[in-house]
Amino acid sequence: MNSFLYTKSNLNSEAPIVFIGDSQILSGIHPQELEIKIGRPIWFLPRPSEQPEGMLLRWKEYEQKIKIKPSLVVVNGSVFSIADMDVASAHRSLELNYDSFHFEIFTKTIFRNFYLKNISSGLYYLLGRIFPFLRLNASVSTTLKIIGEGDEFSYSEKKIENLLSGNPIEKWRFNLNRNRFLEIEYSKNKGYLDWGKELSYDGVCVPNKNSIPLPPNAEAALNKTRVSSLNAWRELFSYLKSQNVPILAISIPFRPDFEKKFRHLL
C-alpha cells in the first residue's frame, strides 16, 4: 500500500503536510477538502492499528521514495500506541504480511526486537517475500509448514481457510473487484477511505450505533507499556527534529464509553 500511494499520488515540489499514525486520525477529515482550506498538498499515510514502530518505518520509506521535505508532520498518539495489547499484535501481523519489504526490520534493533520474535519468524518473513504463497499456507496442513511462523502471521492463517472453502474462482473474482474498488478510491481520495464502507466516498457521516463492547480486561492491558514503543516515539521525534521538520502530535477521542472508563490512563 505504501508504494501504491507513492506511485498514484501527484508529486508536487511544494512541501506537503504528511499525516502518519493510526487510521483514526482520518476521522472527519478528507485530504482534498483539507488541501483546499490549507492551500498545501496533503499526504495521508495512516494505517489501521498503526504503532510508533510502523510510523518510523513508514517515515523512512517516505523519505526514500519522495525526497520532499514536508512543511509539517502530523502524528496521532494514544494509549493504544504504547500499550502491550492486541492492537500491537494486529499491527505486527499486518506489517509483516502486507506491507512493503523493509530490510531495516533485520538490521535495526528497534525493529527486529518488536517485529521478529525469533529466528524462525525472520526466516519466514524473508521467504514469504520470495515465495508469497508461503504466507498463506499455514492452515492447509501442519505438514506443509516449511518454517513455524509464529503468532504474528496468524491473520493469514485464517485467510487461507476462507480462500480454500467454497468456489475459489468466485472468491478470486470478488477479491479482484474489491481491489479495483480500493485502488480507485485511494487514487481519487488521496489515501482516504471510509472504514468498513463498500461504497464510494459521499461525505456523509454514518454514526456507529452498534459499538463492540469493551474487553473486560482492557484496563489491565492498557497499563502494560511496551518499551519498544517508547523508544520508537523518541527516535521518530528526535530524527524529525534533527531534520528541522515541525511535528504536531494530536490525540483523538476514541469512543465516549472508552474515554469515560479509561480517562485516568490517557
PDB file of C-alpha atoms in Angstrom:
ATOM      1  CA  MET A   1       0.000   0.000   0.000  1.00  0.00           C
ATOM      2  CA  ASN A   2       2.844   2.384   0.696  1.00  0.00           C
ATOM      3  CA  SER A   3       4.330   2.020  -2.776  1.00  0.00           C
ATOM      4  CA  PHE A   4       0.879   2.251  -4.342  1.00  0.00           C
ATOM      5  CA  LEU A   5       0.173   5.602  -2.695  1.00  0.00           C
ATOM      6  CA  TYR A   6       3.604   6.966  -3.586  1.00  0.00           C
ATOM      7  CA  THR A   7       3.095   5.976  -7.221  1.00  0.00           C
ATOM      8  CA  LYS A   8      -0.502   7.101  -7.666  1.00  0.00           C
ATOM      9  CA  SER A   9      -0.441  10.376  -5.755  1.00  0.00           C
ATOM     10  CA  ASN A  10       0.557  13.514  -7.614  1.00  0.00           C
ATOM     11  CA  LEU A  11       4.049  14.594  -6.665  1.00  0.00           C
ATOM     12  CA  ASN A  12       4.359  18.301  -6.006  1.00  0.00           C
ATOM     13  CA  SER A  13       7.528  20.224  -5.318  1.00  0.00           C
ATOM     14  CA  GLU A  14       5.661  22.280  -2.717  1.00  0.00           C
ATOM     15  CA  ALA A  15       6.337  20.998   0.785  1.00  0.00           C
ATOM     16  CA  PRO A  16       3.370  18.848   1.847  1.00  0.00           C
ATOM     17  CA  ILE A  17       1.793  18.172   5.210  1.00  0.00           C
ATOM     18  CA  VAL A  18       2.265  14.482   5.995  1.00  0.00           C
ATOM     19  CA  PHE A  19      -0.120  12.538   8.235  1.00  0.00           C
ATOM     20  CA  ILE A  20       1.074   9.278   9.792  1.00  0.00           C
ATOM     21  CA  GLY A  21      -0.332   7.166  12.581  1.00  0.00           C
ATOM     22  CA  ASP A  22      -3.409   5.106  13.324  1.00  0.00           C
ATOM     23  CA  SER A  23      -6.174   5.442  10.739  1.00  0.00           C
ATOM     24  CA  GLN A  24      -8.392   7.046  13.372  1.00  0.00           C
ATOM     25  CA  ILE A  25      -6.550  10.247  12.514  1.00  0.00           C
ATOM     26  CA  LEU A  26      -8.737  10.279   9.390  1.00  0.00           C
ATOM     27  CA  SER A  27     -11.869  10.854  11.491  1.00  0.00           C
ATOM     28  CA  GLY A  28     -13.943  13.568   9.852  1.00  0.00           C
ATOM     29  CA  ILE A  29     -11.109  14.775   7.618  1.00  0.00           C
ATOM     30  CA  HIS A  30     -10.840  14.415   3.858  1.00  0.00           C
ATOM     31  CA  PRO A  31      -7.459  15.179   2.236  1.00  0.00           C
ATOM     32  CA  GLN A  32      -8.880  17.124  -0.710  1.00  0.00           C
ATOM     33  CA  GLU A  33     -11.090  19.285   1.499  1.00  0.00           C
ATOM     34  CA  LEU A  34      -8.142  19.954   3.791  1.00  0.00           C
ATOM     35  CA  GLU A  35      -5.887  20.840   0.858  1.00  0.00           C
ATOM     36  CA  ILE A  36      -8.351  23.485  -0.322  1.00  0.00           C
ATOM     37  CA  LYS A  37      -8.544  25.104   3.106  1.00  0.00           C
ATOM     38  CA  ILE A  38      -4.808  24.991   3.834  1.00  0.00           C
ATOM     39  CA  GLY A  39      -3.571  25.600   0.311  1.00  0.00           C
ATOM     40  CA  ARG A  40      -0.852  22.977   0.595  1.00  0.00           C
ATOM     41  CA  PRO A  41      -0.503  19.337  -0.592  1.00  0.00           C
ATOM     42  CA  ILE A  42      -1.654  16.707   1.904  1.00  0.00           C
ATOM     43  CA  TRP A  43      -0.159  13.230   2.173  1.00  0.00           C
ATOM     44  CA  PHE A  44      -2.391  10.869   4.164  1.00  0.00           C
ATOM     45  CA  LEU A  45      -0.410   7.774   5.140  1.00  0.00           C
ATOM     46  CA  PRO A  46      -2.188   6.378   8.226  1.00  0.00           C
ATOM     47  CA  ARG A  47      -2.892   2.656   8.647  1.00  0.00           C
ATOM     48  CA  PRO A  48      -5.215   0.588  10.857  1.00  0.00           C
ATOM     49  CA  SER A  49      -3.697  -0.344  14.232  1.00  0.00           C
ATOM     50  CA  GLU A  50      -0.575   1.703  13.460  1.00  0.00           C
ATOM     51  CA  GLN A  51       2.158   1.683  16.095  1.00  0.00           C
ATOM     52  CA  PRO A  52       5.156   4.029  16.543  1.00  0.00           C
ATOM     53  CA  GLU A  53       7.485   1.345  15.168  1.00  0.00           C
ATOM     54  CA  GLY A  54       5.386   1.332  11.994  1.00  0.00           C
ATOM     55  CA  MET A  55       5.327   5.126  11.841  1.00  0.00           C
ATOM     56  CA  LEU A  56       9.113   5.150  11.958  1.00  0.00           C
ATOM     57  CA  LEU A  57       9.308   2.591   9.142  1.00  0.00           C
ATOM     58  CA  ARG A  58       6.729   4.490   7.126  1.00  0.00           C
ATOM     59  CA  TRP A  59       8.599   7.763   7.502  1.00  0.00           C
ATOM     60  CA  LYS A  60      11.857   6.174   6.370  1.00  0.00           C
ATOM     61  CA  GLU A  61      10.118   4.847   3.269  1.00  0.00           C
ATOM     62  CA  TYR A  62       8.515   8.220   2.567  1.00  0.00           C
ATOM     63  CA  GLU A  63      11.957   9.839   2.690  1.00  0.00           C
ATOM     64  CA  GLN A  64      13.472   7.257   0.348  1.00  0.00           C
ATOM     65  CA  LYS A  65      10.691   7.405  -2.246  1.00  0.00           C
ATOM     66  CA  ILE A  66       9.510  11.024  -2.155  1.00  0.00           C
ATOM     67  CA  LYS A  67      12.585  13.019  -1.106  1.00  0.00           C
ATOM     68  CA  ILE A  68      10.447  16.111  -0.469  1.00  0.00           C
ATOM     69  CA  LYS A  69      10.873  17.652   2.953  1.00  0.00           C
ATOM     70  CA  PRO A  70       7.407  18.237   4.443  1.00  0.00           C
ATOM     71  CA  SER A  71       6.320  21.504   5.980  1.00  0.00           C
ATOM     72  CA  LEU A  72       4.725  19.583   8.861  1.00  0.00           C
ATOM     73  CA  VAL A  73       4.332  16.009  10.088  1.00  0.00           C
ATOM     74  CA  VAL A  74       1.117  15.244  11.973  1.00  0.00           C
ATOM     75  CA  VAL A  75       1.009  12.135  14.166  1.00  0.00           C
ATOM     76  CA  ASN A  76      -1.749  10.854  16.410  1.00  0.00           C
ATOM     77  CA  GLY A  77      -0.743   9.324  19.681  1.00  0.00           C
ATOM     78  CA  SER A  78      -2.942   7.403  22.066  1.00  0.00           C
ATOM     79  CA  VAL A  79      -2.668   4.888  24.847  1.00  0.00           C
ATOM     80  CA  PHE A  80      -3.015   2.197  22.160  1.00  0.00           C
ATOM     81  CA  SER A  81       0.324   3.231  20.659  1.00  0.00           C
ATOM     82  CA  ILE A  82       2.285   2.389  23.805  1.00  0.00           C
ATOM     83  CA  ALA A  83       0.234  -0.385  25.439  1.00  0.00           C
ATOM     84  CA  ASP A  84       1.182  -4.046  25.225  1.00  0.00           C
ATOM     85  CA  MET A  85      -2.107  -5.367  23.887  1.00  0.00           C
ATOM     86  CA  ASP A  86      -3.805  -6.900  20.848  1.00  0.00           C
ATOM     87  CA  VAL A  87      -3.549  -3.708  18.790  1.00  0.00           C
ATOM     88  CA  ALA A  88       0.236  -4.088  18.727  1.00  0.00           C
ATOM     89  CA  SER A  89      -0.097  -7.730  17.645  1.00  0.00           C
ATOM     90  CA  ALA A  90      -2.521  -6.746  14.887  1.00  0.00           C
ATOM     91  CA  HIS A  91      -0.077  -4.132  13.601  1.00  0.00           C
ATOM     92  CA  ARG A  92       2.784  -6.638  13.661  1.00  0.00           C
ATOM     93  CA  SER A  93       0.760  -9.114  11.616  1.00  0.00           C
ATOM     94  CA  LEU A  94      -0.300  -6.518   9.043  1.00  0.00           C
ATOM     95  CA  GLU A  95       3.234  -5.139   8.726  1.00  0.00           C
ATOM     96  CA  LEU A  96       4.921  -8.486   8.209  1.00  0.00           C
ATOM     97  CA  ASN A  97       2.301  -9.884   5.847  1.00  0.00           C
ATOM     98  CA  TYR A  98       1.117  -6.988   3.739  1.00  0.00           C
ATOM     99  CA  ASP A  99       3.456  -4.000   3.865  1.00  0.00           C
ATOM    100  CA  SER A 100       6.440  -3.334   1.632  1.00  0.00           C
ATOM    101  CA  PHE A 101       9.577  -5.306   2.466  1.00  0.00           C
ATOM    102  CA  HIS A 102      11.777  -3.453   4.943  1.00  0.00           C
ATOM    103  CA  PHE A 103      15.343  -4.687   5.294  1.00  0.00           C
ATOM    104  CA  GLU A 104      15.629  -2.471   8.403  1.00  0.00           C
ATOM    105  CA  ILE A 105      13.474  -4.998  10.239  1.00  0.00           C
ATOM    106  CA  PHE A 106      16.550  -7.228  10.210  1.00  0.00           C
ATOM    107  CA  THR A 107      19.265  -4.623  10.623  1.00  0.00           C
ATOM    108  CA  LYS A 108      17.848  -2.217  13.229  1.00  0.00           C
ATOM    109  CA  THR A 109      17.461  -3.460  16.787  1.00  0.00           C
ATOM    110  CA  ILE A 110      14.398  -1.323  17.484  1.00  0.00           C
ATOM    111  CA  PHE A 111      12.513  -3.037  14.639  1.00  0.00           C
ATOM    112  CA  ARG A 112      13.988  -6.512  14.995  1.00  0.00           C
ATOM    113  CA  ASN A 113      13.060  -6.807  18.674  1.00  0.00           C
ATOM    114  CA  PHE A 114       9.455  -5.817  18.018  1.00  0.00           C
ATOM    115  CA  TYR A 115       8.634  -7.474  14.692  1.00  0.00           C
ATOM    116  CA  LEU A 116      10.698 -10.660  14.838  1.00  0.00           C
ATOM    117  CA  LYS A 117      10.197 -12.755  17.951  1.00  0.00           C
ATOM    118  CA  ASN A 118      12.763 -15.363  16.953  1.00  0.00           C
ATOM    119  CA  ILE A 119      14.942 -16.614  14.102  1.00  0.00           C
ATOM    120  CA  SER A 120      12.126 -18.623  12.522  1.00  0.00           C
ATOM    121  CA  SER A 121       9.948 -15.513  12.311  1.00  0.00           C
ATOM    122  CA  GLY A 122      12.751 -13.714  10.494  1.00  0.00           C
ATOM    123  CA  LEU A 123      13.274 -16.556   8.054  1.00  0.00           C
ATOM    124  CA  TYR A 124       9.576 -16.832   7.374  1.00  0.00           C
ATOM    125  CA  TYR A 125       9.322 -13.081   6.769  1.00  0.00           C
ATOM    126  CA  LEU A 126      12.191 -13.265   4.267  1.00  0.00           C
ATOM    127  CA  LEU A 127      10.996 -16.408   2.470  1.00  0.00           C
ATOM    128  CA  GLY A 128       7.434 -15.110   2.446  1.00  0.00           C
ATOM    129  CA  ARG A 129       8.590 -12.214   0.273  1.00  0.00           C
ATOM    130  CA  ILE A 130      10.435 -14.513  -2.103  1.00  0.00           C
ATOM    131  CA  PHE A 131       7.565 -17.043  -2.204  1.00  0.00           C
ATOM    132  CA  PRO A 132       4.382 -15.064  -1.352  1.00  0.00           C
ATOM    133  CA  PHE A 133       2.153 -18.133  -1.115  1.00  0.00           C
ATOM    134  CA  LEU A 134       4.112 -19.273   1.930  1.00  0.00           C
ATOM    135  CA  ARG A 135       2.280 -16.599   3.876  1.00  0.00           C
ATOM    136  CA  LEU A 136      -0.985 -18.351   3.061  1.00  0.00           C
ATOM    137  CA  ASN A 137      -0.027 -21.996   3.540  1.00  0.00           C
ATOM    138  CA  ALA A 138      -0.103 -22.233   7.309  1.00  0.00           C
ATOM    139  CA  SER A 139      -3.594 -23.660   7.777  1.00  0.00           C
ATOM    140  CA  VAL A 140      -3.582 -26.062   4.851  1.00  0.00           C
ATOM    141  CA  SER A 141      -1.663 -28.673   6.767  1.00  0.00           C
ATOM    142  CA  THR A 142       0.906 -28.568   9.502  1.00  0.00           C
ATOM    143  CA  THR A 143       2.995 -30.942   7.437  1.00  0.00           C
ATOM    144  CA  LEU A 144       3.295 -28.299   4.710  1.00  0.00           C
ATOM    145  CA  LYS A 145       4.709 -25.651   7.017  1.00  0.00           C
ATOM    146  CA  ILE A 146       8.314 -25.120   5.986  1.00  0.00           C
ATOM    147  CA  ILE A 147       9.026 -22.861   8.961  1.00  0.00           C
ATOM    148  CA  GLY A 148       6.978 -22.160  12.081  1.00  0.00           C
ATOM    149  CA  GLU A 149       5.872 -18.600  11.504  1.00  0.00           C
ATOM    150  CA  GLY A 150       4.510 -17.638  14.913  1.00  0.00           C
ATOM    151  CA  ASP A 151       1.506 -15.616  16.092  1.00  0.00           C
ATOM    152  CA  GLU A 152       2.350 -12.562  14.023  1.00  0.00           C
ATOM    153  CA  PHE A 153       1.287 -14.447  10.879  1.00  0.00           C
ATOM    154  CA  SER A 154      -1.974 -15.815  12.309  1.00  0.00           C
ATOM    155  CA  TYR A 155      -4.143 -13.412  10.289  1.00  0.00           C
ATOM    156  CA  SER A 156      -3.036 -15.029   7.034  1.00  0.00           C
ATOM    157  CA  GLU A 157      -3.557 -18.474   8.546  1.00  0.00           C
ATOM    158  CA  LYS A 158      -7.245 -17.667   8.971  1.00  0.00           C
ATOM    159  CA  LYS A 159      -7.462 -16.172   5.494  1.00  0.00           C
ATOM    160  CA  ILE A 160      -6.296 -19.357   3.800  1.00  0.00           C
ATOM    161  CA  GLU A 161      -9.196 -21.255   5.365  1.00  0.00           C
ATOM    162  CA  ASN A 162     -11.668 -18.840   3.777  1.00  0.00           C
ATOM    163  CA  LEU A 163      -9.796 -18.989   0.480  1.00  0.00           C
ATOM    164  CA  LEU A 164      -9.931 -22.775   0.242  1.00  0.00           C
ATOM    165  CA  SER A 165     -13.621 -23.096   1.159  1.00  0.00           C
ATOM    166  CA  GLY A 166     -16.288 -22.575  -1.495  1.00  0.00           C
ATOM    167  CA  ASN A 167     -15.742 -21.691  -5.142  1.00  0.00           C
ATOM    168  CA  PRO A 168     -12.189 -20.299  -5.449  1.00  0.00           C
ATOM    169  CA  ILE A 169     -12.873 -18.702  -8.852  1.00  0.00           C
ATOM    170  CA  GLU A 170     -15.794 -16.719  -7.456  1.00  0.00           C
ATOM    171  CA  LYS A 171     -13.739 -15.682  -4.428  1.00  0.00           C
ATOM    172  CA  TRP A 172     -10.823 -14.531  -6.554  1.00  0.00           C
ATOM    173  CA  ARG A 173     -13.203 -12.596  -8.846  1.00  0.00           C
ATOM    174  CA  PHE A 174     -14.791 -10.936  -5.807  1.00  0.00           C
ATOM    175  CA  ASN A 175     -11.387 -10.017  -4.367  1.00  0.00           C
ATOM    176  CA  LEU A 176     -10.219  -8.676  -7.736  1.00  0.00           C
ATOM    177  CA  ASN A 177     -13.243  -6.383  -7.989  1.00  0.00           C
ATOM    178  CA  ARG A 178     -12.785  -5.264  -4.402  1.00  0.00           C
ATOM    179  CA  ASN A 179      -9.108  -4.475  -5.005  1.00  0.00           C
ATOM    180  CA  ARG A 180     -10.035  -2.434  -8.073  1.00  0.00           C
ATOM    181  CA  PHE A 181     -12.579  -0.524  -5.990  1.00  0.00           C
ATOM    182  CA  LEU A 182      -9.941   0.188  -3.342  1.00  0.00           C
ATOM    183  CA  GLU A 183      -7.460   1.341  -5.997  1.00  0.00           C
ATOM    184  CA  ILE A 184      -9.996   3.774  -7.451  1.00  0.00           C
ATOM    185  CA  GLU A 185     -10.988   5.093  -4.020  1.00  0.00           C
ATOM    186  CA  TYR A 186      -7.408   5.531  -2.819  1.00  0.00           C
ATOM    187  CA  SER A 187      -6.389   7.306  -6.018  1.00  0.00           C
ATOM    188  CA  LYS A 188      -9.451   9.538  -6.137  1.00  0.00           C
ATOM    189  CA  ASN A 189      -9.407  10.425  -2.432  1.00  0.00           C
ATOM    190  CA  LYS A 190      -5.620  10.605  -1.931  1.00  0.00           C
ATOM    191  CA  GLY A 191      -5.398   7.847   0.651  1.00  0.00           C
ATOM    192  CA  TYR A 192      -8.757   8.413   2.337  1.00  0.00           C
ATOM    193  CA  LEU A 193     -11.197   5.530   2.777  1.00  0.00           C
ATOM    194  CA  ASP A 194     -14.328   5.329   4.892  1.00  0.00           C
ATOM    195  CA  TRP A 195     -13.605   2.450   7.246  1.00  0.00           C
ATOM    196  CA  GLY A 196     -15.929  -0.535   6.731  1.00  0.00           C
ATOM    197  CA  LYS A 197     -17.849   1.033   3.829  1.00  0.00           C
ATOM    198  CA  GLU A 198     -18.040  -0.707   0.458  1.00  0.00           C
ATOM    199  CA  LEU A 199     -19.385   2.390  -1.303  1.00  0.00           C
ATOM    200  CA  SER A 200     -17.601   5.363  -2.807  1.00  0.00           C
ATOM    201  CA  TYR A 201     -16.964   8.321  -0.531  1.00  0.00           C
ATOM    202  CA  ASP A 202     -20.054  10.545  -0.312  1.00  0.00           C
ATOM    203  CA  GLY A 203     -19.129  12.813   2.584  1.00  0.00           C
ATOM    204  CA  VAL A 204     -21.977  11.522   4.747  1.00  0.00           C
ATOM    205  CA  CYS A 205     -21.026  10.559   8.304  1.00  0.00           C
ATOM    206  CA  VAL A 206     -22.911   7.474   9.486  1.00  0.00           C
ATOM    207  CA  PRO A 207     -22.897   7.071  13.300  1.00  0.00           C
ATOM    208  CA  ASN A 208     -21.925   3.679  14.647  1.00  0.00           C
ATOM    209  CA  LYS A 209     -24.947   2.575  16.667  1.00  0.00           C
ATOM    210  CA  ASN A 210     -23.697  -0.961  17.348  1.00  0.00           C
ATOM    211  CA  SER A 211     -20.367  -0.476  19.088  1.00  0.00           C
ATOM    212  CA  ILE A 212     -18.388  -3.562  20.021  1.00  0.00           C
ATOM    213  CA  PRO A 213     -18.312  -3.977  23.827  1.00  0.00           C
ATOM    214  CA  LEU A 214     -15.058  -3.064  25.514  1.00  0.00           C
ATOM    215  CA  PRO A 215     -12.999  -6.112  26.552  1.00  0.00           C
ATOM    216  CA  PRO A 216     -13.372  -6.937  30.259  1.00  0.00           C
ATOM    217  CA  ASN A 217      -9.617  -6.858  30.949  1.00  0.00           C
ATOM    218  CA  ALA A 218      -8.804  -3.818  28.804  1.00  0.00           C
ATOM    219  CA  GLU A 219      -7.700  -1.697  31.755  1.00  0.00           C
ATOM    220  CA  ALA A 220      -5.069  -4.235  32.814  1.00  0.00           C
ATOM    221  CA  ALA A 221      -3.768  -4.500  29.247  1.00  0.00           C
ATOM    222  CA  LEU A 222      -3.568  -0.734  28.845  1.00  0.00           C
ATOM    223  CA  ASN A 223      -1.476  -0.486  31.999  1.00  0.00           C
ATOM    224  CA  LYS A 224       1.270  -2.567  30.333  1.00  0.00           C
ATOM    225  CA  THR A 225       3.674  -0.332  28.435  1.00  0.00           C
ATOM    226  CA  ARG A 226       5.810  -1.587  25.559  1.00  0.00           C
ATOM    227  CA  VAL A 227       9.366  -0.336  25.951  1.00  0.00           C
ATOM    228  CA  SER A 228      10.000  -0.567  22.207  1.00  0.00           C
ATOM    229  CA  SER A 229       7.082   1.778  21.518  1.00  0.00           C
ATOM    230  CA  LEU A 230       8.550   4.471  23.759  1.00  0.00           C
ATOM    231  CA  ASN A 231      11.926   4.061  22.054  1.00  0.00           C
ATOM    232  CA  ALA A 232      10.279   4.328  18.633  1.00  0.00           C
ATOM    233  CA  TRP A 233       8.455   7.523  19.616  1.00  0.00           C
ATOM    234  CA  ARG A 234      11.713   9.038  20.883  1.00  0.00           C
ATOM    235  CA  GLU A 235      13.625   8.093  17.746  1.00  0.00           C
ATOM    236  CA  LEU A 236      10.902   9.401  15.435  1.00  0.00           C
ATOM    237  CA  PHE A 237      10.655  12.755  17.212  1.00  0.00           C
ATOM    238  CA  SER A 238      14.424  13.049  17.554  1.00  0.00           C
ATOM    239  CA  TYR A 239      15.029  12.321  13.880  1.00  0.00           C
ATOM    240  CA  LEU A 240      12.372  14.750  12.643  1.00  0.00           C
ATOM    241  CA  LYS A 241      13.765  17.413  14.946  1.00  0.00           C
ATOM    242  CA  SER A 242      17.282  16.826  13.612  1.00  0.00           C
ATOM    243  CA  GLN A 243      15.924  17.375  10.082  1.00  0.00           C
ATOM    244  CA  ASN A 244      14.159  20.589  11.160  1.00  0.00           C
ATOM    245  CA  VAL A 245      10.767  19.101  10.345  1.00  0.00           C
ATOM    246  CA  PRO A 246       7.964  20.539  12.526  1.00  0.00           C
ATOM    247  CA  ILE A 247       5.834  17.944  14.338  1.00  0.00           C
ATOM    248  CA  LEU A 248       2.244  18.178  15.524  1.00  0.00           C
ATOM    249  CA  ALA A 249       1.133  15.384  17.870  1.00  0.00           C
ATOM    250  CA  ILE A 250      -2.586  15.092  18.446  1.00  0.00           C
ATOM    251  CA  SER A 251      -4.820  12.771  20.452  1.00  0.00           C
ATOM    252  CA  ILE A 252      -8.253  11.989  19.027  1.00  0.00           C
ATOM    253  CA  PRO A 253     -11.005  10.698  21.371  1.00  0.00           C
ATOM    254  CA  PHE A 254     -11.697   7.028  20.760  1.00  0.00           C
ATOM    255  CA  ARG A 255     -15.238   6.328  21.989  1.00  0.00           C
ATOM    256  CA  PRO A 256     -17.337   8.035  24.677  1.00  0.00           C
ATOM    257  CA  ASP A 257     -17.623   4.866  26.781  1.00  0.00           C
ATOM    258  CA  PHE A 258     -13.893   4.237  26.444  1.00  0.00           C
ATOM    259  CA  GLU A 259     -12.993   7.802  27.376  1.00  0.00           C
ATOM    260  CA  LYS A 260     -15.205   7.623  30.448  1.00  0.00           C
ATOM    261  CA  LYS A 261     -13.794   4.321  31.680  1.00  0.00           C
ATOM    262  CA  PHE A 262     -10.118   4.901  30.946  1.00  0.00           C
ATOM    263  CA  ARG A 263      -9.757   8.668  31.225  1.00  0.00           C
ATOM    264  CA  HIS A 264      -7.295   8.273  34.126  1.00  0.00           C
ATOM    265  CA  LEU A 265      -4.914   6.336  31.852  1.00  0.00           C
ATOM    266  CA  LEU A 266      -4.905   8.826  28.985  1.00  0.00           C
TER     267      LEU A 266
END
